[in-house]
Amino acid sequence: MFNLPKFVGIDVGNRAIKIVQLEKCKNKLRVKNLWSIPNRSENRACSKEAGCENLIAVFDLLKDHLKKQKITIGIPNDRALYKKIELPKMGPGELKQAIFWEKKELMEELDGEYVVDYEVIKAKTNSYEILMAAASKGDVMGYLYSVRESGLFLEAIDIYPLSISRVFKSSFPEHNLVVVDIGAARTEITLFDCGKVDFTYSVPTGGDDMTKLIAKSFSLNESEAESIKKNPGNYQNEVKECLTPLIHHLTLQIIRCIKYFQQRKGEEVKTAVFTGGGGKLLGLKDYFFNETRIEVFLAHELDFPNIEIDPNLKSGFDKMEFSCALGYALRGVF
Ligand SMILES: Nc1ncnc2c1ncn2[C@@H]1O[C@H](COP(=O)(O)OP(=O)(O)OP(=O)(O)O)[C@@H](O)[C@H]1O
Ligand SMILES: [Mg+2]
């Protein structure tokens, strides 16, 4: 059997570390394997050493599957800083020079130990739109150390908005789009201008806050509240009522981001995609549509036309939970 090239994307979530393994065969990409492993360091306030130990333990578990593959790992969105710049059209050599000076200036502004990288996200007729991202050296070195310590190969350290753009831009190349990723501890709101990242905003509220609210309102422990949240059964109305203030708060944050986009661009945002485990909350899609009249899709309702799923994959491909890891894996492909 031929050994087809494989690409691995790793999304270090607060609840779980999600890993997607893609295989490339001619022009086709196939999801070969998926893993979701509980994040034992859970909140990111835990020490860097504990975070690294946790990642090394995960890599040790999967070492045989991940050997000799191109691994891309993502910096969580709340750990990265972004700056968008526009530079006039110039030759490739000059552009490299100009970006070098921009990076230097950003590092000086940040006044700390940061690693800065960039991506040209749009080449316009007379200019380039460039997204610069900075991450603390400590975080970057932590990932590097964990991967190398496990004897694996790190292809890249990537950023969240580029990952999510790789996944959803082919579904909405002509639309202004907002992607709302509701995780365990955070919600990422990312705006796209016809497939290109415009900006991203991190709200420190997520699915675990919903669980806590249910637990408090109905005097339940968190595991009972978690299961009622996922399967409310006869308590659907009560759960909905209890979560309304939180969902309303999140909706207002999303509307604020959309308004900010519309004010600058003078164009409407007509489509929203919800992803992340928290995006599965029953009734969320309807609530958002009723408040905004913006067309809403859940990630699992979308087709990823160039990606097929290995028929042997027993778990199925949960697009809501794995969209971000998929985007990191795609970084290795292009
Ligand atoms: N069916 C469901 N209904 C409602 N919430 C759900 C459902 N399934 C999972 N969740 C919630 O999704 C959250 C986990 O989502 P996800 O795996 O995207 O988080 P994460 O990526 O680990 O966290 P973060 O993005 O904050 O780092 C949990 O709060 C979980 O309770
Ligand atoms: Mg997440």
CSV table of C-alpha atoms and ligand atoms in Angstrom, one decimal:
chain,number,residue,atom,x,y,z
A,1,MET,CA,0.0,0.0,0.0
A,2,PHE,CA,1.2,3.5,-0.8
A,3,ASN,CA,1.9,5.8,2.1
A,4,LEU,CA,-0.2,8.8,1.3
A,5,PRO,CA,0.8,12.2,2.8
A,6,LYS,CA,-1.1,12.9,6.0
A,7,PHE,CA,-1.8,16.3,7.7
A,8,VAL,CA,-2.7,16.7,11.3
A,9,GLY,CA,-4.5,19.7,12.9
A,10,ILE,CA,-4.6,20.2,16.6
A,11,ASP,CA,-7.1,22.5,18.4
A,12,VAL,CA,-6.3,22.9,22.1
A,13,GLY,CA,-9.8,23.6,23.5
A,14,ASN,CA,-10.6,24.4,27.1
A,15,ARG,CA,-12.8,21.3,27.3
A,16,ALA,CA,-11.1,19.0,24.8
A,17,ILE,CA,-8.0,18.7,22.6
A,18,LYS,CA,-9.4,18.0,19.2
A,19,ILE,CA,-7.2,16.3,16.5
A,20,VAL,CA,-8.0,15.8,12.9
A,21,GLN,CA,-5.9,13.7,10.6
A,22,LEU,CA,-6.3,14.3,6.8
A,23,GLU,CA,-5.0,12.2,4.0
A,24,LYS,CA,-4.3,13.5,0.6
A,25,CYS,CA,-4.9,11.3,-2.5
A,26,LYS,CA,-4.6,13.1,-5.8
A,27,ASN,CA,-6.9,16.1,-5.5
A,28,LYS,CA,-9.1,14.5,-2.7
A,29,LEU,CA,-8.8,15.1,1.0
A,30,ARG,CA,-10.1,12.4,3.3
A,31,VAL,CA,-10.7,12.7,7.1
A,32,LYS,CA,-8.8,9.5,8.2
A,33,ASN,CA,-9.0,9.9,11.9
A,34,LEU,CA,-10.4,12.1,14.7
A,35,TRP,CA,-9.6,12.2,18.4
A,36,SER,CA,-11.2,14.3,21.1
A,37,ILE,CA,-9.2,14.0,24.4
A,38,PRO,CA,-10.4,15.8,27.5
A,39,ASN,CA,-8.1,18.7,28.3
A,40,ARG,CA,-6.8,17.8,31.8
A,41,SER,CA,-5.3,21.3,32.3
A,42,GLU,CA,-8.8,22.6,31.6
A,43,ASN,CA,-8.4,26.3,32.4
A,44,ARG,CA,-5.6,28.1,30.7
A,45,ALA,CA,-4.7,29.9,33.9
A,46,CYS,CA,-2.9,26.7,34.9
A,47,SER,CA,0.9,26.8,34.6
A,48,LYS,CA,2.7,26.5,31.2
A,49,GLU,CA,4.5,23.4,32.5
A,50,ALA,CA,1.2,21.7,33.3
A,51,GLY,CA,-0.1,22.6,29.8
A,52,CYS,CA,3.0,21.1,28.2
A,53,GLU,CA,2.8,17.9,30.3
A,54,ASN,CA,-0.8,17.5,29.3
A,55,LEU,CA,0.0,17.9,25.6
A,56,ILE,CA,2.9,15.5,25.8
A,57,ALA,CA,0.6,12.9,27.5
A,58,VAL,CA,-1.8,13.3,24.6
A,59,PHE,CA,1.0,13.0,22.0
A,60,ASP,CA,2.4,9.9,23.8
A,61,LEU,CA,-1.1,8.3,23.5
A,62,LEU,CA,-1.3,9.0,19.7
A,63,LYS,CA,2.4,8.8,18.8
A,64,ASP,CA,2.0,5.8,16.6
A,65,HIS,CA,-0.7,7.5,14.6
A,66,LEU,CA,1.0,10.9,14.3
A,67,LYS,CA,4.6,9.9,13.4
A,68,LYS,CA,6.2,11.5,10.3
A,69,GLN,CA,3.1,13.6,9.7
A,70,LYS,CA,2.8,17.4,9.2
A,71,ILE,CA,1.3,18.7,12.4
A,72,THR,CA,-0.2,22.1,12.7
A,73,ILE,CA,-1.2,23.4,16.1
A,74,GLY,CA,-3.3,26.4,16.8
A,75,ILE,CA,-2.7,29.3,19.2
A,76,PRO,CA,-6.1,29.7,21.0
A,77,ASN,CA,-7.7,33.0,19.9
A,78,ASP,CA,-7.6,34.7,23.3
A,79,ARG,CA,-3.8,34.1,23.4
A,80,ALA,CA,-3.1,35.9,20.1
A,81,LEU,CA,-3.1,39.6,19.2
A,82,TYR,CA,-4.0,40.7,15.7
A,83,LYS,CA,-3.3,43.8,13.7
A,84,LYS,CA,-4.4,44.4,10.2
A,85,ILE,CA,-2.3,46.6,7.9
A,86,GLU,CA,-2.5,47.7,4.3
A,87,LEU,CA,0.6,48.2,2.2
A,88,PRO,CA,0.8,49.6,-1.3
A,89,LYS,CA,1.4,47.2,-4.2
A,90,MET,CA,5.1,46.4,-4.6
A,91,GLY,CA,7.4,43.6,-5.8
A,92,PRO,CA,7.8,40.4,-3.6
A,93,GLY,CA,11.3,41.5,-2.3
A,94,GLU,CA,10.1,44.9,-1.3
A,95,LEU,CA,7.0,43.5,0.3
A,96,LYS,CA,9.1,41.2,2.5
A,97,GLN,CA,11.2,44.2,3.5
A,98,ALA,CA,8.2,46.3,4.3
A,99,ILE,CA,6.7,43.5,6.4
A,100,PHE,CA,9.9,43.1,8.2
A,101,TRP,CA,9.7,46.7,9.4
A,102,GLU,CA,6.0,46.4,10.3
A,103,LYS,CA,6.8,43.3,12.4
A,104,LYS,CA,9.6,45.0,14.1
A,105,GLU,CA,7.4,48.0,14.9
A,106,LEU,CA,4.7,45.7,16.3
A,107,MET,CA,7.2,43.8,18.5
A,108,GLU,CA,8.3,47.1,19.9
A,109,GLU,CA,4.7,48.2,20.5
A,110,LEU,CA,4.0,45.0,22.4
A,111,ASP,CA,7.1,45.6,24.5
A,112,GLY,CA,7.5,41.9,25.4
A,113,GLU,CA,8.6,38.5,24.4
A,114,TYR,CA,6.4,38.0,21.4
A,115,VAL,CA,6.6,36.1,18.1
A,116,VAL,CA,5.0,37.9,15.2
A,117,ASP,CA,3.9,36.3,11.9
A,118,TYR,CA,1.8,37.5,9.0
A,119,GLU,CA,-0.3,36.4,6.1
A,120,VAL,CA,-1.3,38.4,3.0
A,121,ILE,CA,-5.1,37.9,3.1
A,122,LYS,CA,-6.1,40.0,0.1
A,123,ALA,CA,-4.1,41.3,-2.9
A,124,LYS,CA,-6.2,44.3,-4.1
A,125,THR,CA,-5.5,46.2,-7.4
A,126,ASN,CA,-3.3,48.8,-5.6
A,127,SER,CA,-2.5,47.3,-2.3
A,128,TYR,CA,-2.2,44.3,0.0
A,129,GLU,CA,-4.3,43.6,3.1
A,130,ILE,CA,-2.1,41.9,5.6
A,131,LEU,CA,-3.1,40.2,8.9
A,132,MET,CA,-0.3,40.3,11.5
A,133,ALA,CA,-0.5,38.0,14.5
A,134,ALA,CA,1.5,38.0,17.7
A,135,ALA,CA,1.8,35.2,20.2
A,136,SER,CA,3.8,35.1,23.4
A,137,LYS,CA,7.2,33.3,23.0
A,138,GLY,CA,6.3,31.2,26.0
A,139,ASP,CA,3.2,29.8,24.3
A,140,VAL,CA,5.0,29.1,21.1
A,141,MET,CA,8.0,27.5,22.8
A,142,GLY,CA,5.6,25.4,24.9
A,143,TYR,CA,4.0,23.9,21.8
A,144,LEU,CA,7.3,23.4,20.0
A,145,TYR,CA,8.8,21.7,23.1
A,146,SER,CA,5.7,19.4,23.5
A,147,VAL,CA,5.7,18.3,19.9
A,148,ARG,CA,9.5,17.8,19.7
A,149,GLU,CA,9.7,16.1,23.1
A,150,SER,CA,7.2,13.5,21.7
A,151,GLY,CA,9.4,12.9,18.6
A,152,LEU,CA,6.8,14.3,16.3
A,153,PHE,CA,7.1,16.9,13.4
A,154,LEU,CA,5.7,20.3,13.8
A,155,GLU,CA,4.8,21.9,10.4
A,156,ALA,CA,3.4,25.1,11.7
A,157,ILE,CA,1.9,27.1,14.6
A,158,ASP,CA,-1.3,28.7,13.2
A,159,ILE,CA,-3.9,31.2,14.3
A,160,TYR,CA,-7.6,30.7,14.8
A,161,PRO,CA,-9.1,33.0,12.2
A,162,LEU,CA,-7.1,31.6,9.3
A,163,SER,CA,-8.1,28.1,10.4
A,164,ILE,CA,-11.8,28.9,10.4
A,165,SER,CA,-11.5,30.7,7.1
A,166,ARG,CA,-10.0,27.6,5.4
A,167,VAL,CA,-13.0,25.6,6.5
A,168,PHE,CA,-15.9,28.0,5.7
A,169,LYS,CA,-14.7,30.2,2.8
A,170,SER,CA,-15.5,27.7,0.1
A,171,SER,CA,-19.1,27.5,1.3
A,172,PHE,CA,-19.6,31.3,1.2
A,173,PRO,CA,-17.0,32.8,-1.1
A,174,GLU,CA,-19.2,35.7,-2.1
A,175,HIS,CA,-20.8,36.5,1.2
A,176,ASN,CA,-20.1,38.7,4.2
A,177,LEU,CA,-20.2,36.1,6.9
A,178,VAL,CA,-20.0,35.9,10.7
A,179,VAL,CA,-18.8,32.6,12.2
A,180,VAL,CA,-19.7,32.1,15.8
A,181,ASP,CA,-17.7,29.4,17.6
A,182,ILE,CA,-19.2,28.6,21.0
A,183,GLY,CA,-16.7,26.5,23.0
A,184,ALA,CA,-16.6,25.5,26.6
A,185,ALA,CA,-15.1,28.7,28.0
A,186,ARG,CA,-15.2,31.2,25.1
A,187,THR,CA,-17.1,32.3,22.1
A,188,GLU,CA,-15.1,33.4,19.1
A,189,ILE,CA,-16.9,35.8,16.7
A,190,THR,CA,-15.1,36.1,13.3
A,191,LEU,CA,-16.2,38.3,10.5
A,192,PHE,CA,-15.4,37.5,6.9
A,193,ASP,CA,-15.5,39.9,3.9
A,194,CYS,CA,-16.2,37.6,0.9
A,195,GLY,CA,-14.1,34.8,2.3
A,196,LYS,CA,-11.3,37.0,3.7
A,197,VAL,CA,-10.8,37.4,7.4
A,198,ASP,CA,-11.9,40.9,8.5
A,199,PHE,CA,-11.6,40.6,12.3
A,200,THR,CA,-12.1,38.3,15.2
A,201,TYR,CA,-13.3,38.9,18.7
A,202,SER,CA,-13.1,36.6,21.7
A,203,VAL,CA,-16.0,36.7,24.4
A,204,PRO,CA,-15.1,35.0,27.6
A,205,THR,CA,-18.5,33.2,27.8
A,206,GLY,CA,-19.2,29.7,26.6
A,207,GLY,CA,-21.1,26.4,27.0
A,208,ASP,CA,-19.8,25.8,30.5
A,209,ASP,CA,-21.4,29.0,31.7
A,210,MET,CA,-24.7,27.7,30.4
A,211,THR,CA,-24.2,24.5,32.4
A,212,LYS,CA,-23.4,26.5,35.5
A,213,LEU,CA,-26.5,28.6,35.1
A,214,ILE,CA,-28.7,25.6,34.8
A,215,ALA,CA,-27.0,24.0,37.8
A,216,LYS,CA,-27.6,27.1,39.9
A,217,SER,CA,-31.2,27.7,38.7
A,218,PHE,CA,-32.3,24.1,39.3
A,219,SER,CA,-30.0,23.2,42.2
A,220,LEU,CA,-28.3,20.5,40.3
A,221,ASN,CA,-24.7,19.3,40.2
A,222,GLU,CA,-22.8,20.3,37.0
A,223,SER,CA,-22.9,16.8,35.5
A,224,GLU,CA,-26.7,16.7,35.9
A,225,ALA,CA,-27.0,20.2,34.5
A,226,GLU,CA,-24.7,19.3,31.5
A,227,SER,CA,-26.9,16.4,30.6
A,228,ILE,CA,-30.1,18.4,30.9
A,229,LYS,CA,-28.6,21.1,28.7
A,230,LYS,CA,-27.9,18.6,26.0
A,231,ASN,CA,-31.1,16.7,26.3
A,232,PRO,CA,-33.7,18.8,28.1
A,233,GLY,CA,-36.6,16.4,27.3
A,234,ASN,CA,-39.7,17.7,29.0
A,235,TYR,CA,-37.9,20.6,30.6
A,236,GLN,CA,-37.2,22.3,27.3
A,237,ASN,CA,-39.1,25.5,28.1
A,238,GLU,CA,-37.6,25.8,31.6
A,239,VAL,CA,-34.1,25.4,30.3
A,240,LYS,CA,-34.7,27.9,27.5
A,241,GLU,CA,-36.1,30.4,29.9
A,242,CYS,CA,-33.1,30.0,32.3
A,243,LEU,CA,-30.5,30.4,29.5
A,244,THR,CA,-32.2,33.3,27.8
A,245,PRO,CA,-30.2,36.1,29.6
A,246,LEU,CA,-26.9,34.4,28.7
A,247,ILE,CA,-28.0,33.8,25.1
A,248,HIS,CA,-29.2,37.3,24.8
A,249,HIS,CA,-25.8,38.6,26.1
A,250,LEU,CA,-24.0,36.5,23.4
A,251,THR,CA,-26.4,37.7,20.7
A,252,LEU,CA,-25.7,41.3,21.6
A,253,GLN,CA,-22.0,40.7,21.4
A,254,ILE,CA,-22.4,39.2,17.9
A,255,ILE,CA,-24.7,42.1,16.8
A,256,ARG,CA,-22.1,44.6,18.0
A,257,CYS,CA,-19.4,42.9,15.9
A,258,ILE,CA,-21.7,42.8,12.9
A,259,LYS,CA,-22.6,46.5,13.3
A,260,TYR,CA,-18.9,47.4,13.6
A,261,PHE,CA,-18.2,45.5,10.3
A,262,GLN,CA,-21.2,47.2,8.6
A,263,GLN,CA,-20.2,50.7,9.7
A,264,ARG,CA,-16.7,50.3,8.2
A,265,LYS,CA,-17.6,48.4,5.1
A,266,GLY,CA,-21.0,49.9,4.3
A,267,GLU,CA,-22.2,46.3,3.5
A,268,GLU,CA,-24.5,44.0,5.2
A,269,VAL,CA,-23.7,40.7,6.8
A,270,LYS,CA,-26.3,38.3,5.6
A,271,THR,CA,-25.1,34.9,6.8
A,272,ALA,CA,-24.1,33.4,10.1
A,273,VAL,CA,-22.6,30.0,10.9
A,274,PHE,CA,-22.6,28.6,14.4
A,275,THR,CA,-20.0,26.0,15.3
A,276,GLY,CA,-18.2,24.7,18.4
A,277,GLY,CA,-19.9,22.2,20.8
A,278,GLY,CA,-21.9,25.0,22.4
A,279,GLY,CA,-23.4,25.9,19.0
A,280,LYS,CA,-25.4,22.7,19.3
A,281,LEU,CA,-27.6,24.1,22.0
A,282,LEU,CA,-31.2,23.4,21.2
A,283,GLY,CA,-33.2,26.4,20.0
A,284,LEU,CA,-30.1,28.6,19.6
A,285,LYS,CA,-30.3,28.9,15.9
A,286,ASP,CA,-34.0,30.0,16.0
A,287,TYR,CA,-33.3,32.5,18.8
A,288,PHE,CA,-30.6,34.2,16.8
A,289,PHE,CA,-32.6,34.3,13.6
A,290,ASN,CA,-35.6,35.8,15.5
A,291,GLU,CA,-33.4,38.5,17.0
A,292,THR,CA,-31.4,39.4,13.9
A,293,ARG,CA,-33.2,38.1,10.8
A,294,ILE,CA,-29.9,36.9,9.5
A,295,GLU,CA,-29.8,33.5,7.8
A,296,VAL,CA,-28.2,31.0,10.1
A,297,PHE,CA,-26.5,27.7,9.5
A,298,LEU,CA,-25.0,25.2,11.9
A,299,ALA,CA,-21.6,23.9,10.7
A,300,HIS,CA,-23.0,20.4,10.5
A,301,GLU,CA,-25.6,21.5,8.0
A,302,LEU,CA,-22.9,22.6,5.5
A,303,ASP,CA,-21.2,20.5,2.9
A,304,PHE,CA,-17.4,20.5,2.8
A,305,PRO,CA,-17.3,19.7,-1.0
A,306,ASN,CA,-13.6,18.8,-1.2
A,307,ILE,CA,-13.4,16.7,1.9
A,308,GLU,CA,-14.6,13.2,2.2
A,309,ILE,CA,-14.9,11.1,5.3
A,310,ASP,CA,-13.2,7.7,5.6
A,311,PRO,CA,-15.9,5.1,5.6
A,312,ASN,CA,-14.1,3.2,8.4
A,313,LEU,CA,-14.3,6.2,10.7
A,314,LYS,CA,-16.7,4.8,13.4
A,315,SER,CA,-17.4,8.0,15.3
A,316,GLY,CA,-18.6,10.0,12.3
A,317,PHE,CA,-17.3,13.5,11.7
A,318,ASP,CA,-18.8,16.0,14.1
A,319,LYS,CA,-18.3,19.2,12.1
A,320,MET,CA,-19.3,21.4,15.0
A,321,GLU,CA,-16.6,20.1,17.3
A,322,PHE,CA,-13.9,19.5,14.8
A,323,SER,CA,-14.2,22.5,12.4
A,324,CYS,CA,-11.3,24.4,14.0
A,325,ALA,CA,-8.9,21.3,14.1
A,326,LEU,CA,-9.9,20.6,10.5
A,327,GLY,CA,-8.8,24.2,9.5
A,328,TYR,CA,-5.4,23.6,11.2
A,329,ALA,CA,-4.9,20.3,9.3
A,330,LEU,CA,-5.8,22.1,6.1
A,331,ARG,CA,-2.9,24.5,6.7
A,332,GLY,CA,-0.4,21.7,5.9
A,333,VAL,CA,-2.2,20.9,2.6
A,334,PHE,CA,-2.1,24.3,0.9
B,1,LIG,N1,-25.7,19.0,22.4
B,1,LIG,C1,-25.1,20.1,23.0
B,1,LIG,N2,-25.9,21.1,23.5
B,1,LIG,C2,-25.4,22.1,24.1
B,1,LIG,N3,-24.1,22.3,24.4
B,1,LIG,C3,-23.3,21.3,24.1
B,1,LIG,C4,-23.7,20.1,23.3
B,1,LIG,N4,-22.7,19.3,23.1
B,1,LIG,C5,-21.6,19.9,23.6
B,1,LIG,N5,-21.9,21.1,24.2
B,1,LIG,C6,-21.1,22.0,25.0
B,1,LIG,O1,-20.0,22.4,24.1
B,1,LIG,C7,-18.9,22.8,24.9
B,1,LIG,C8,-17.6,22.2,24.4
B,1,LIG,O2,-17.5,22.7,23.1
B,1,LIG,P1,-16.1,22.6,22.4
B,1,LIG,O3,-15.6,21.2,22.3
B,1,LIG,O4,-16.2,23.3,21.1
B,1,LIG,O5,-15.2,23.4,23.4
B,1,LIG,P2,-13.6,23.7,23.4
B,1,LIG,O6,-13.1,23.9,22.1
B,1,LIG,O7,-12.9,22.6,24.2
B,1,LIG,O8,-13.6,25.0,24.3
B,1,LIG,P3,-13.0,26.5,24.0
B,1,LIG,O9,-13.4,26.8,22.5
B,1,LIG,O10,-13.7,27.4,25.0
B,1,LIG,O11,-11.5,26.4,24.2
B,1,LIG,C9,-19.2,22.4,26.4
B,1,LIG,O12,-19.6,23.5,27.2
B,1,LIG,C10,-20.4,21.4,26.2
B,1,LIG,O13,-21.3,21.4,27.3
B,2,MG,MG,-13.0,25.7,20.8
